[in-house]
N, CA, C and O atoms as a MOPAC input file, in Angstrom:
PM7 MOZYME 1SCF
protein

 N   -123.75800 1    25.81200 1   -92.78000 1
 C   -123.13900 1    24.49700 1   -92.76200 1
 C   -122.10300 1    24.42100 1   -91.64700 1
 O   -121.43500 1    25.34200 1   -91.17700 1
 N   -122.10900 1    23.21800 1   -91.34600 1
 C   -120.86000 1    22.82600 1   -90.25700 1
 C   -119.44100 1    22.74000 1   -90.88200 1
 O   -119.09400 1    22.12600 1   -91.89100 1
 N   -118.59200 1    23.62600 1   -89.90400 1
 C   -117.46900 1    23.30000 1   -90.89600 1
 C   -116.38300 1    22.84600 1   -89.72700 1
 O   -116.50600 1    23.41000 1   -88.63900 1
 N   -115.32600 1    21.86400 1   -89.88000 1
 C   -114.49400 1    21.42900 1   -89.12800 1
 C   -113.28700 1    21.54900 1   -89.59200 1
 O   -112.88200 1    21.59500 1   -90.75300 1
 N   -112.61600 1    21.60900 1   -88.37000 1
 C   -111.08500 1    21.86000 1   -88.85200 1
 C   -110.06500 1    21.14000 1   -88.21100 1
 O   -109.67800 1    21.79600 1   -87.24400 1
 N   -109.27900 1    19.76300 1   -88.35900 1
 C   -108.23100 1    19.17900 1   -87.47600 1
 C   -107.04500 1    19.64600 1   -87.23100 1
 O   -106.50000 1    20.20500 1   -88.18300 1
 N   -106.55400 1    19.59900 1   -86.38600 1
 C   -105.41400 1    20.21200 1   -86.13200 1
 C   -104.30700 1    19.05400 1   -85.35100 1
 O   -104.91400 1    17.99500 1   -85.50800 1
 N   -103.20200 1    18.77300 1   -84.71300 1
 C   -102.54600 1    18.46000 1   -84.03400 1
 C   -101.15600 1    17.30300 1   -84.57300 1
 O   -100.20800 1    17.04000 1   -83.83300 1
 N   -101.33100 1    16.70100 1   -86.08100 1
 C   -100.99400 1    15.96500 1   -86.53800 1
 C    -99.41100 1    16.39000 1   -86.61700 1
 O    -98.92600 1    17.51700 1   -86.52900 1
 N    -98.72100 1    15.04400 1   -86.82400 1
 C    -97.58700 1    15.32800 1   -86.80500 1
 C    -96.68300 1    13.90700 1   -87.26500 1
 O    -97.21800 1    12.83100 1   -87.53300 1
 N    -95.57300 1    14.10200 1   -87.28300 1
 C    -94.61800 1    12.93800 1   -87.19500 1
 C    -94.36600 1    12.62100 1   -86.06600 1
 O    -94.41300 1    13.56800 1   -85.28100 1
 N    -93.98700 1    11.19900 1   -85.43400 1
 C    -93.59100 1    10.71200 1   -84.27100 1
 C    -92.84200 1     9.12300 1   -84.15800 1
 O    -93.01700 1     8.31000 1   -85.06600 1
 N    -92.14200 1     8.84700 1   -83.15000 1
 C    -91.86300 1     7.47500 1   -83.27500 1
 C    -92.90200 1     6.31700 1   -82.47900 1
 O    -93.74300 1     6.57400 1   -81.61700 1
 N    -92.62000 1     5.21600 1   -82.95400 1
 C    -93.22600 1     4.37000 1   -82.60100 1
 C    -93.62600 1     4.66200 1   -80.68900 1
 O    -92.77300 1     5.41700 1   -80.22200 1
 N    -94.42200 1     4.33300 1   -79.88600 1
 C    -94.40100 1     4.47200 1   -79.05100 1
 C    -94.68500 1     5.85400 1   -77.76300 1
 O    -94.72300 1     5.92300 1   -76.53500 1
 N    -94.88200 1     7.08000 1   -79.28600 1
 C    -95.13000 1     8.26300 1   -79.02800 1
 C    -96.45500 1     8.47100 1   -78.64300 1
 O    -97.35200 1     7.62900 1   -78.60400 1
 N    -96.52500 1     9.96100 1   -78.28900 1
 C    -97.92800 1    10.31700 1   -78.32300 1
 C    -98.23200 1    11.54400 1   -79.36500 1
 O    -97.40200 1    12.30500 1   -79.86300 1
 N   -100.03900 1    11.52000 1   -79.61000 1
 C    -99.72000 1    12.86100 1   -80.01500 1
 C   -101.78200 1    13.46200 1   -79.82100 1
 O   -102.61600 1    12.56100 1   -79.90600 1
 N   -102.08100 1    14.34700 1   -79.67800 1
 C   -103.39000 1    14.98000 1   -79.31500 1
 C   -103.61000 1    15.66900 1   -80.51000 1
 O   -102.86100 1    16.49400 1   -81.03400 1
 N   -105.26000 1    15.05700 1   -81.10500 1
 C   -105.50700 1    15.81900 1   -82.31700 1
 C   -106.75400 1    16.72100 1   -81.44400 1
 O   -107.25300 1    16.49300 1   -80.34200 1
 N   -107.04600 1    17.96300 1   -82.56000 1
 C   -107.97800 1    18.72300 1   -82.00000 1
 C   -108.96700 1    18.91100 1   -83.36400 1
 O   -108.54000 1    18.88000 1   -84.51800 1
 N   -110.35300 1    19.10900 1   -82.98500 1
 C   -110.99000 1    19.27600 1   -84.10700 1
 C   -111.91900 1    20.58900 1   -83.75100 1
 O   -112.82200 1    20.28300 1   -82.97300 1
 N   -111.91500 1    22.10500 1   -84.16800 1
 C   -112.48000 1    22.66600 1   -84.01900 1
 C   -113.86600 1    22.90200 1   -85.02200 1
 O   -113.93900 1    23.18500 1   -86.21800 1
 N   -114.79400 1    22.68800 1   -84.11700 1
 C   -115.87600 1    23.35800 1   -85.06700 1
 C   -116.82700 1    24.99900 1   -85.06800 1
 O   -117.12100 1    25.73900 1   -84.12900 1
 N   -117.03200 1    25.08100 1   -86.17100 1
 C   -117.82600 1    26.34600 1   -86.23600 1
 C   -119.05300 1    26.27700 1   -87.66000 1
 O   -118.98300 1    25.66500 1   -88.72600 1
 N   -120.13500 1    27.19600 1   -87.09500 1
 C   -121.58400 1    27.10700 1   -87.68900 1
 C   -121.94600 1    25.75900 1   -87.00700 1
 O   -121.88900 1    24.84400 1   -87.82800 1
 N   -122.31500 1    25.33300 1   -85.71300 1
 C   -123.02500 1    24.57500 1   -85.67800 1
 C   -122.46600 1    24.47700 1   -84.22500 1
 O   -121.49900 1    25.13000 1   -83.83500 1
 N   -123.18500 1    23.58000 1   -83.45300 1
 C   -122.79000 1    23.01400 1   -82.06900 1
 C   -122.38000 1    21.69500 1   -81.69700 1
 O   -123.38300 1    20.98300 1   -81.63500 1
 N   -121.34300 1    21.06900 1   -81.42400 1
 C   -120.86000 1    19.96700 1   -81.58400 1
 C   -121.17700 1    19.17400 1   -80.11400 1
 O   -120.53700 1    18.15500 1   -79.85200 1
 N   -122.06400 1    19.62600 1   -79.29300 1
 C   -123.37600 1    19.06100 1   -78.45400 1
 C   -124.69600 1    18.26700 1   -79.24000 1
 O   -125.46800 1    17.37300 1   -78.89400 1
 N   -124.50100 1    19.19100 1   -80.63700 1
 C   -125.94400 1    18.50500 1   -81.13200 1
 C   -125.72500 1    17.09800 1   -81.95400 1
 O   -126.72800 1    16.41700 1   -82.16800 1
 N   -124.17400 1    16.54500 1   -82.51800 1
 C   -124.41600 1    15.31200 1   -83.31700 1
 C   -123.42300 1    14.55800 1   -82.37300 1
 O   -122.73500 1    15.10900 1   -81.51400 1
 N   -123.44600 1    13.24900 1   -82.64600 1
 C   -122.42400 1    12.31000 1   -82.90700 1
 C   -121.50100 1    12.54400 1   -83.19400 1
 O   -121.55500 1    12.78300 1   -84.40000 1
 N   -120.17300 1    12.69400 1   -82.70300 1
 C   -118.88300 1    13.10700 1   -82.90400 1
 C   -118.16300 1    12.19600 1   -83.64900 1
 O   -118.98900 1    11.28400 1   -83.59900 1
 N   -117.37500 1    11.80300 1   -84.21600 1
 C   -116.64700 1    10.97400 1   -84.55700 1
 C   -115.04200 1    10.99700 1   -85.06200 1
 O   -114.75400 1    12.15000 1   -85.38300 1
 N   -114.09800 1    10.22700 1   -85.20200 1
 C   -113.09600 1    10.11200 1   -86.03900 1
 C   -112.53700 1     9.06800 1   -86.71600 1
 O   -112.66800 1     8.11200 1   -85.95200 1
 N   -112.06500 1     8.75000 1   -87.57200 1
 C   -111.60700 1     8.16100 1   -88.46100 1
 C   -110.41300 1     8.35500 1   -89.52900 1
 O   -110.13600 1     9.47500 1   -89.95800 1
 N   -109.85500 1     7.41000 1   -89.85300 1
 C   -108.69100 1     7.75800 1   -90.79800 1
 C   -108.58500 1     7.15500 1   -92.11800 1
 O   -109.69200 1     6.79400 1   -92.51700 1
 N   -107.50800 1     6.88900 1   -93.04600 1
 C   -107.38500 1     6.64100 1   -94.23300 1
 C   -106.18200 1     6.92800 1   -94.53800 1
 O   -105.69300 1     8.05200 1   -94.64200 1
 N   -105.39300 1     5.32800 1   -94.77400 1
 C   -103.89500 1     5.36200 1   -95.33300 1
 C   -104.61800 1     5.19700 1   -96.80700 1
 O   -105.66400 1     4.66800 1   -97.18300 1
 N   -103.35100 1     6.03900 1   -97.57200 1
 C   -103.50600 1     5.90000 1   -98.90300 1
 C   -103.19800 1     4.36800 1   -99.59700 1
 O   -102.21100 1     3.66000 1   -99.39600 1
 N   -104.62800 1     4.02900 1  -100.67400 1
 C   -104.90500 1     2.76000 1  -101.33500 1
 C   -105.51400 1     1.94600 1  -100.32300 1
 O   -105.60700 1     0.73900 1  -100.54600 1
 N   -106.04800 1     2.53500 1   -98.98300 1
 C   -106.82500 1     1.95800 1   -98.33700 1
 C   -107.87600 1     2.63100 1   -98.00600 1
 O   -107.81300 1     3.85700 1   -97.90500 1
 N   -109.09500 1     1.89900 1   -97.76600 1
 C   -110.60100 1     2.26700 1   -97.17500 1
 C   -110.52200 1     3.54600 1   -95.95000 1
 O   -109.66400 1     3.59700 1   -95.06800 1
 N   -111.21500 1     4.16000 1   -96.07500 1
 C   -111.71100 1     4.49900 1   -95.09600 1
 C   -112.05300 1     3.89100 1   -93.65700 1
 O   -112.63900 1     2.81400 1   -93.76500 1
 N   -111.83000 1     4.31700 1   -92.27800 1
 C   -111.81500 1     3.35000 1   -91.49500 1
 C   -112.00800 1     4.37100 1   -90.00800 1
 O   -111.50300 1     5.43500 1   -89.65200 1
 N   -113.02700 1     3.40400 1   -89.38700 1
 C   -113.55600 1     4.11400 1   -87.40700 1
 C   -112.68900 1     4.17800 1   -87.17900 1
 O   -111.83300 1     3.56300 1   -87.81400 1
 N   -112.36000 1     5.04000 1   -86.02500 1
 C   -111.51600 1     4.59400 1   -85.25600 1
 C   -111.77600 1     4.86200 1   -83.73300 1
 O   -111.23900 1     4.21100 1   -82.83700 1
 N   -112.81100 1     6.07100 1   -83.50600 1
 C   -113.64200 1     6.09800 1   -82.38300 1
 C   -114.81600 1     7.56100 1   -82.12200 1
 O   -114.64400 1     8.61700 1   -82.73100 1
 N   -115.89300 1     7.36400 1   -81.19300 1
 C   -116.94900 1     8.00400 1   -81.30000 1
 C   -117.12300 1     8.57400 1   -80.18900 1
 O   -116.62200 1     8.03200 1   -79.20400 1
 N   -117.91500 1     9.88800 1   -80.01200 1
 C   -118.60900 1    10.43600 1   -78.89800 1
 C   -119.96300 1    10.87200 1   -79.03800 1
 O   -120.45400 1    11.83900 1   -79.62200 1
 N   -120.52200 1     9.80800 1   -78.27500 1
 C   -122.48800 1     9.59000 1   -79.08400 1
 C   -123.32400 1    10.89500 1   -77.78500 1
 O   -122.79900 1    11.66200 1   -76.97800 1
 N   -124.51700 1    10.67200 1   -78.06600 1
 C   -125.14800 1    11.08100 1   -77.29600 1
 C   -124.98700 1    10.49900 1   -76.07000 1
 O   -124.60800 1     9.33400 1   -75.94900 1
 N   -125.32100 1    11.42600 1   -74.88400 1
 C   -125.13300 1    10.80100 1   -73.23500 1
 C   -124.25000 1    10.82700 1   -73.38000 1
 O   -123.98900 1    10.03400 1   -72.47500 1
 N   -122.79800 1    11.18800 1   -73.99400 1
 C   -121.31700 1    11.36800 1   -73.51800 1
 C   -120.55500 1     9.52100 1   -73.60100 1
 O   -119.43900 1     9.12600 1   -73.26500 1
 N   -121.94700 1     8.64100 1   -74.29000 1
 C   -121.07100 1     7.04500 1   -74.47000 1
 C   -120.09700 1     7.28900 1   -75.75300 1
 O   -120.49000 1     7.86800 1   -76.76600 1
 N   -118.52100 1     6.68000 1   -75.55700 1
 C   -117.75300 1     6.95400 1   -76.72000 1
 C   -117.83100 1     4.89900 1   -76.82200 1
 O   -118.35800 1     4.00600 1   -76.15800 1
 N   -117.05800 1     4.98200 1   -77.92300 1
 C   -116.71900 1     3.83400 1   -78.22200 1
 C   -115.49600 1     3.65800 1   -79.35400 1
 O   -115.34400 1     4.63700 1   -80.08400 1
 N   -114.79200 1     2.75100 1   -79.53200 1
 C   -113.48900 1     2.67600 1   -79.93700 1
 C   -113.32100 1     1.75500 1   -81.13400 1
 O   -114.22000 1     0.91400 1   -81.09700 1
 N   -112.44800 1     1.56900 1   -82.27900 1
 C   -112.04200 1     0.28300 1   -83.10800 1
 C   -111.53400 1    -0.54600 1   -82.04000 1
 O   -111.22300 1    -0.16100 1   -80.91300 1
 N   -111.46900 1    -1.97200 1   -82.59600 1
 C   -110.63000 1    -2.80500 1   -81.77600 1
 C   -109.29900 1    -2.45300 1   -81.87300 1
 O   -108.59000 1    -2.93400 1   -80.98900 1
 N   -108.75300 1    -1.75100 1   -82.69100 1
 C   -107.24400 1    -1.52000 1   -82.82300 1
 C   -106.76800 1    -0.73200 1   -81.65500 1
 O   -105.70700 1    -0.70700 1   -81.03200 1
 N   -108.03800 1    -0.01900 1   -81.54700 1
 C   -106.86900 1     1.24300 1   -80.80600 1
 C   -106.53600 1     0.40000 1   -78.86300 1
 O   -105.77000 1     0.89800 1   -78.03800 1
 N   -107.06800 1    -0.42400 1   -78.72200 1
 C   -106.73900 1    -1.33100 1   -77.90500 1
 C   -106.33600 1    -0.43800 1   -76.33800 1
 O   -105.33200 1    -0.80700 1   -75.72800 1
 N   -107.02500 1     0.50500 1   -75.88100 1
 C   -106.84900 1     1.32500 1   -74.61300 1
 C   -106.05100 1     2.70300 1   -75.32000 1
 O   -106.02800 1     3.78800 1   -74.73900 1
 N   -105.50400 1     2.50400 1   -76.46500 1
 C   -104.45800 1     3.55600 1   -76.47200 1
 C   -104.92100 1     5.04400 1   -76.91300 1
 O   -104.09000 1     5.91100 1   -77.18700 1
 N   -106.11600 1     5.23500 1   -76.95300 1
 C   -106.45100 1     6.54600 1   -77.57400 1
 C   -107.86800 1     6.77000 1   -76.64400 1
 O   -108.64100 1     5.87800 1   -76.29500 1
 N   -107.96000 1     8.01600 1   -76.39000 1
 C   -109.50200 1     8.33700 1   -75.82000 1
 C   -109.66900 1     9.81800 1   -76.78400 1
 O   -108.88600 1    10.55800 1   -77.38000 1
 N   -111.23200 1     9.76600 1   -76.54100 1
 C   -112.17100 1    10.70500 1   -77.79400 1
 C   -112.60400 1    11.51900 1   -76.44900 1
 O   -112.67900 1    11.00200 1   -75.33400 1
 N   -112.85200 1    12.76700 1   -76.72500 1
 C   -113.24500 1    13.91400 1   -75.61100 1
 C   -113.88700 1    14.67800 1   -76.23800 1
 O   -113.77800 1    14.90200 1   -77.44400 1
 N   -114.65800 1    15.17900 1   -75.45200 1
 C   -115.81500 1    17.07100 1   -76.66200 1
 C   -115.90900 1    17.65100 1   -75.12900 1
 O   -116.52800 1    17.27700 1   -74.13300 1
 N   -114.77100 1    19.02500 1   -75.46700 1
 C   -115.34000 1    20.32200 1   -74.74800 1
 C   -115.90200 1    21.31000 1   -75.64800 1
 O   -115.51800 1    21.98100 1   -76.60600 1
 N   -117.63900 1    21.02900 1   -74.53300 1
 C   -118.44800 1    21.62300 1   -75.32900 1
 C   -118.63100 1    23.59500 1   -74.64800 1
 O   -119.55500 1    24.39000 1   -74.82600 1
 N   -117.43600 1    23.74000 1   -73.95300 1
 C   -117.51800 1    25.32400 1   -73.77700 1
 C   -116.57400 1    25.81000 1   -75.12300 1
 O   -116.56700 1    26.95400 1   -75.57800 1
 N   -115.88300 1    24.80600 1   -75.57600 1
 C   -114.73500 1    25.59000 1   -76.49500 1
 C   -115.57400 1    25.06500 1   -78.06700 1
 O   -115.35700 1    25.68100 1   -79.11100 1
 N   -116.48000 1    23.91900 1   -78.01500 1
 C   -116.57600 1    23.60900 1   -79.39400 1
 C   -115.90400 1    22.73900 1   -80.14700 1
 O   -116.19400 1    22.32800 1   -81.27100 1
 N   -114.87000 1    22.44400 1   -79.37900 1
 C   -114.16700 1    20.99400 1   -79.90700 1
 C   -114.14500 1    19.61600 1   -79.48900 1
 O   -114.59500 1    19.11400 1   -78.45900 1
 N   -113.39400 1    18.96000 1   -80.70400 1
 C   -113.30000 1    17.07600 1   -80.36200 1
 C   -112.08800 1    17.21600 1   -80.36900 1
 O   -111.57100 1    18.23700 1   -80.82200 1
 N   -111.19800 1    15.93700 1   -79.72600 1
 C   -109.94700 1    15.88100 1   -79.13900 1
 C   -110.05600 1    14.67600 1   -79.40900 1
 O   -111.17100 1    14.15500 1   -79.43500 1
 N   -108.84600 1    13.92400 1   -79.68700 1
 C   -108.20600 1    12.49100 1   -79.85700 1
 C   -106.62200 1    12.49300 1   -79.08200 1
 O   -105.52300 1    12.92000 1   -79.43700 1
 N   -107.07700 1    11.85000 1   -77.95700 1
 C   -105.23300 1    12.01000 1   -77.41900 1
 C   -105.34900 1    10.34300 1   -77.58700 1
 O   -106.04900 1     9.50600 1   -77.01700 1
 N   -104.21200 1    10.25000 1   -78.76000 1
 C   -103.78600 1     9.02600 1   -78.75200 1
 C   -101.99200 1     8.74700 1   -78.18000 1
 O   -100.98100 1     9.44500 1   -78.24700 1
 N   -102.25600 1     7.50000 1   -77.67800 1
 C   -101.16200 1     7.16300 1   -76.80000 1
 C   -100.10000 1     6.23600 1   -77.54600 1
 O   -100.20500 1     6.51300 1   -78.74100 1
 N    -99.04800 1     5.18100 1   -77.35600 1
 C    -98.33100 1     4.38200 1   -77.36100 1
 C    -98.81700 1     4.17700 1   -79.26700 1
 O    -99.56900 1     3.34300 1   -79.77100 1
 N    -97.97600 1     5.37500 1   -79.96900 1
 C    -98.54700 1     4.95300 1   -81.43700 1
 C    -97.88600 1     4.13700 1   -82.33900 1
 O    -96.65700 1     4.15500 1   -82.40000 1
 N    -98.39700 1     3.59900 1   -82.87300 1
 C    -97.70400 1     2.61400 1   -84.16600 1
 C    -97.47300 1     3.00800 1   -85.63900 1
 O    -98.41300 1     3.51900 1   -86.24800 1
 N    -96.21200 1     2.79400 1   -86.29900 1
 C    -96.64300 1     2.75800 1   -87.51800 1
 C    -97.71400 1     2.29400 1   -88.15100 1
 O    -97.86600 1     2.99300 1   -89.15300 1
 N    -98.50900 1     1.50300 1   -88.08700 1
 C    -99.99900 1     1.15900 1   -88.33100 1
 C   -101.26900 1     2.32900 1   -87.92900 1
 O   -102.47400 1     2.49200 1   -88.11600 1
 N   -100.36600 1     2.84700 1   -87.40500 1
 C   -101.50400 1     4.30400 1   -87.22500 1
 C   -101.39500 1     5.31900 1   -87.88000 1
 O   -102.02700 1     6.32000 1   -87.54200 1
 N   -100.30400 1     5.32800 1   -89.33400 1
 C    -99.99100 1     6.31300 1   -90.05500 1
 C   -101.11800 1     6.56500 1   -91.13200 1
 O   -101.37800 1     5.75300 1   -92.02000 1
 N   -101.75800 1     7.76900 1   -90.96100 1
 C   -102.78400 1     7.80600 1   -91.96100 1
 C   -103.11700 1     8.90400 1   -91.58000 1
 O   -102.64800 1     9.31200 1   -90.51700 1
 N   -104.32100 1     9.97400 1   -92.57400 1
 C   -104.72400 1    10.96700 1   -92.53800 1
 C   -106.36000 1    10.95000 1   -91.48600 1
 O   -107.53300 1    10.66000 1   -91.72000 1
 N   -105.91300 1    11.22900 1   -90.79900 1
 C   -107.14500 1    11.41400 1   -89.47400 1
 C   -108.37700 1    12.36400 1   -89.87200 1
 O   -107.98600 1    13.32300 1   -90.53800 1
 N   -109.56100 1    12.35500 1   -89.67500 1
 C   -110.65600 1    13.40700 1   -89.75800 1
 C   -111.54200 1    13.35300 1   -88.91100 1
 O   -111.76600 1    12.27400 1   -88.36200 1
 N   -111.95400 1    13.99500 1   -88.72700 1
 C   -113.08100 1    14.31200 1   -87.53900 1
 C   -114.58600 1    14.60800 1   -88.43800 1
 O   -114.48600 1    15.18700 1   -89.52000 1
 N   -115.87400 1    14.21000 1   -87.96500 1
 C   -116.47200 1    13.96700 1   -88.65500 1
 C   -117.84500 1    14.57700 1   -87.30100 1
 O   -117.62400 1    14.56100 1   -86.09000 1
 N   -119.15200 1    15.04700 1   -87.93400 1
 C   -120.17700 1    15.14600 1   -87.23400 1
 C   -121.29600 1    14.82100 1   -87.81500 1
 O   -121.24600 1    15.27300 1   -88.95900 1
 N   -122.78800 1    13.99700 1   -87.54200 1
 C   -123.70600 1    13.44200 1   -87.80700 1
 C   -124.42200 1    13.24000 1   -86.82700 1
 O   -124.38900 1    13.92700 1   -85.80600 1
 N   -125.43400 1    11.91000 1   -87.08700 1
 C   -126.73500 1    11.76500 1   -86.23800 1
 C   -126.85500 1    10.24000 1   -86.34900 1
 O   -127.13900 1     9.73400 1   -87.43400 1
 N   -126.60300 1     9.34600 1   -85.03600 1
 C   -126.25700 1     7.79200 1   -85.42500 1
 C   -126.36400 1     7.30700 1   -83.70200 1
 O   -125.79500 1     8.01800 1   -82.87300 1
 N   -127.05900 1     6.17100 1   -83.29300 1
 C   -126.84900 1     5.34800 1   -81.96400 1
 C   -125.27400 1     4.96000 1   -82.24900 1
 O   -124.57700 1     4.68400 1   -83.22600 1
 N   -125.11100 1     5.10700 1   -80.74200 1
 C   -124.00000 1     4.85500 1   -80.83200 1
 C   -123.26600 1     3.10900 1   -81.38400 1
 O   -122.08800 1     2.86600 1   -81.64500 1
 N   -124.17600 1     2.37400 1   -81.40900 1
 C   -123.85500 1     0.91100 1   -82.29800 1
 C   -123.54300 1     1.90800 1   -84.02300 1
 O   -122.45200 1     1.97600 1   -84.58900 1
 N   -124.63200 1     2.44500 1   -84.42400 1
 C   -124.19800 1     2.86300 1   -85.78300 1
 C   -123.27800 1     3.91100 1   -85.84200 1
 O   -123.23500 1     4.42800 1   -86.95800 1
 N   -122.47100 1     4.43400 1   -84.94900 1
 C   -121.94800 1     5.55200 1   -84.65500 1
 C   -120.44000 1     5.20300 1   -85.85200 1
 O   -119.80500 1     6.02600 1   -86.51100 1
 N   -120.22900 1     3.48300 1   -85.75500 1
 C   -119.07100 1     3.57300 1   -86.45800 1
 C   -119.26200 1     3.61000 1   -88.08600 1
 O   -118.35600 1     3.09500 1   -88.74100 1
 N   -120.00100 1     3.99000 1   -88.55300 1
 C   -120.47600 1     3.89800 1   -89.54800 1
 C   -120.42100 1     4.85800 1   -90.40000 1
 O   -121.50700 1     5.19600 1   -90.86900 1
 N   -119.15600 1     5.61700 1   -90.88500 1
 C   -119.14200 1     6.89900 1   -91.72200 1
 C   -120.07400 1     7.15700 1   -92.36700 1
 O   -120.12400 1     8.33800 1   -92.71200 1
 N   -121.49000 1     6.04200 1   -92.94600 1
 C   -122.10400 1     7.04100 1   -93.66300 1
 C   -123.47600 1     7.77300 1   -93.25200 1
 O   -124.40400 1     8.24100 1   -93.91200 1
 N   -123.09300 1     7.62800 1   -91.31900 1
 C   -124.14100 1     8.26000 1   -90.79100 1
 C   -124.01500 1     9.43800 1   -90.04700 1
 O   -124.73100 1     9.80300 1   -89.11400 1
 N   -122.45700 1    10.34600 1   -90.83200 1
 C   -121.70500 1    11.81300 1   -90.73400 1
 C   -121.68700 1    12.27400 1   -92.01500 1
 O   -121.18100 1    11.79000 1   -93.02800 1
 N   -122.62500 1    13.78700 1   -91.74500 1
 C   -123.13000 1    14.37300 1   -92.76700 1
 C   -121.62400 1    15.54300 1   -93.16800 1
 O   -121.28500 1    15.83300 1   -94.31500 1
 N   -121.06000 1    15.95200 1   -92.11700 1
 C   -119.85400 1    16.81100 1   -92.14600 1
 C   -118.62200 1    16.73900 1   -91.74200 1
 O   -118.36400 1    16.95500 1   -90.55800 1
 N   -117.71300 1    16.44700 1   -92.58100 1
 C   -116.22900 1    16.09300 1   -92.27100 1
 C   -115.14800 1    17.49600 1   -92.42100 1
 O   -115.31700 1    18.60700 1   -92.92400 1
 N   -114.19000 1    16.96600 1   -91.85200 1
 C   -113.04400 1    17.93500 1   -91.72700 1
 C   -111.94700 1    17.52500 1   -92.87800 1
 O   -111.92000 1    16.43800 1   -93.45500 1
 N   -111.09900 1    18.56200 1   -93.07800 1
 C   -110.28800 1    17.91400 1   -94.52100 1
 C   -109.20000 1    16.99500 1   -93.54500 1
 O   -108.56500 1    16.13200 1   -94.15200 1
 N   -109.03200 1    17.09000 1   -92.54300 1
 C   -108.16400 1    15.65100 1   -91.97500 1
 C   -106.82500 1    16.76500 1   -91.75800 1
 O   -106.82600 1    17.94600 1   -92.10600 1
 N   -105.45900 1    15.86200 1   -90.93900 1
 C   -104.61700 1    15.84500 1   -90.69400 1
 C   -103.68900 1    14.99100 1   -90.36100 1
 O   -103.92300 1    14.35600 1   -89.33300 1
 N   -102.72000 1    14.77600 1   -90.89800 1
 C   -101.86400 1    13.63400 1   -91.22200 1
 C   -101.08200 1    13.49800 1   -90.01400 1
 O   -100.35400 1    14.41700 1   -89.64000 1
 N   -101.20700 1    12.21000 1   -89.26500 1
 C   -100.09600 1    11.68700 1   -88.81300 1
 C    -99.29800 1    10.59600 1   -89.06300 1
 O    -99.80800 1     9.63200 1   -89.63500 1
 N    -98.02900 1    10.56600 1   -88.71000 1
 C    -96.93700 1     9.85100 1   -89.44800 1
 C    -96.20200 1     9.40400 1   -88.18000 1
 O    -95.80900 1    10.27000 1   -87.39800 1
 N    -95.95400 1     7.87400 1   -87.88200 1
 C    -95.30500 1     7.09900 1   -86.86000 1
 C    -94.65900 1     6.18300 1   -87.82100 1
 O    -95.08400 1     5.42500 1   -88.69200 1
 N    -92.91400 1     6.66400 1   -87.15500 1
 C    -91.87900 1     5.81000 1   -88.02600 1
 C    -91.49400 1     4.97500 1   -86.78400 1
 O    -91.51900 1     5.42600 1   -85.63800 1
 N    -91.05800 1     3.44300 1   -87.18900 1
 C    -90.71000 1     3.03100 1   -86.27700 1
 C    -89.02300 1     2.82900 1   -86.02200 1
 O    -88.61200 1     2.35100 1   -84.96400 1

């Protein structure tokens, strides 16, 4: 099985930055659909951006320029360097891998293996 692991989360202020990392192992993170997504507590589950096949990513409308999705595939990981953050971005982040066009890419239920997440926290 694929197993993932996030890393980079943190507290920050409004306007900060911060780079998540998602390492994987048992599997090759060349072969699915990359993805991430988050979840404030008493709320849904929610995209937030993808790295499909052919290297096309794609984004929520929220994140509005401020975050880019990356896979170095010599090390095995996904990366989220998000930029200029908001309290509205406080939520538990996960990294996720599956098999999806990138139109269905935002679609959590077309990622068969998730990571237990890592919390970031933007106070303003």
């Amino acid at each position: 099985q694929v197993q993932l692991v996030e890393s980079g989360g943190g507290l920050v202020q409004a306007g900060g930055s911060l780079r998540l990392s998602c390492a994987a192992s048992g599997g090759t993170l060349s072969s699915y659909t990359m993805g991430w997504f988050r979840q404030a507590p008493g709320k849904e589950r929610e995209f937030v951006a993808a790295f499909n096949y052919g290297g096309y990513t794609n984004y929520a409308d929220f994140v509005k320029g401020r975050f880019t999705i990356s896979r170095d595939n010599a090390k095995n990981t996904l990366s989220l360097q998000m930029n200029s953050l908001e309290p509205e971005d406080t939520a538990v982040y996960h990294c996720a891998a599956g098999w999806a066009t990138p139109t269905l890419s935002r679609e959590g239920k077309y990622y068969k293996y998730w990571g237990q997440g890592t919390q970031v926290t933007v106070s303003a």
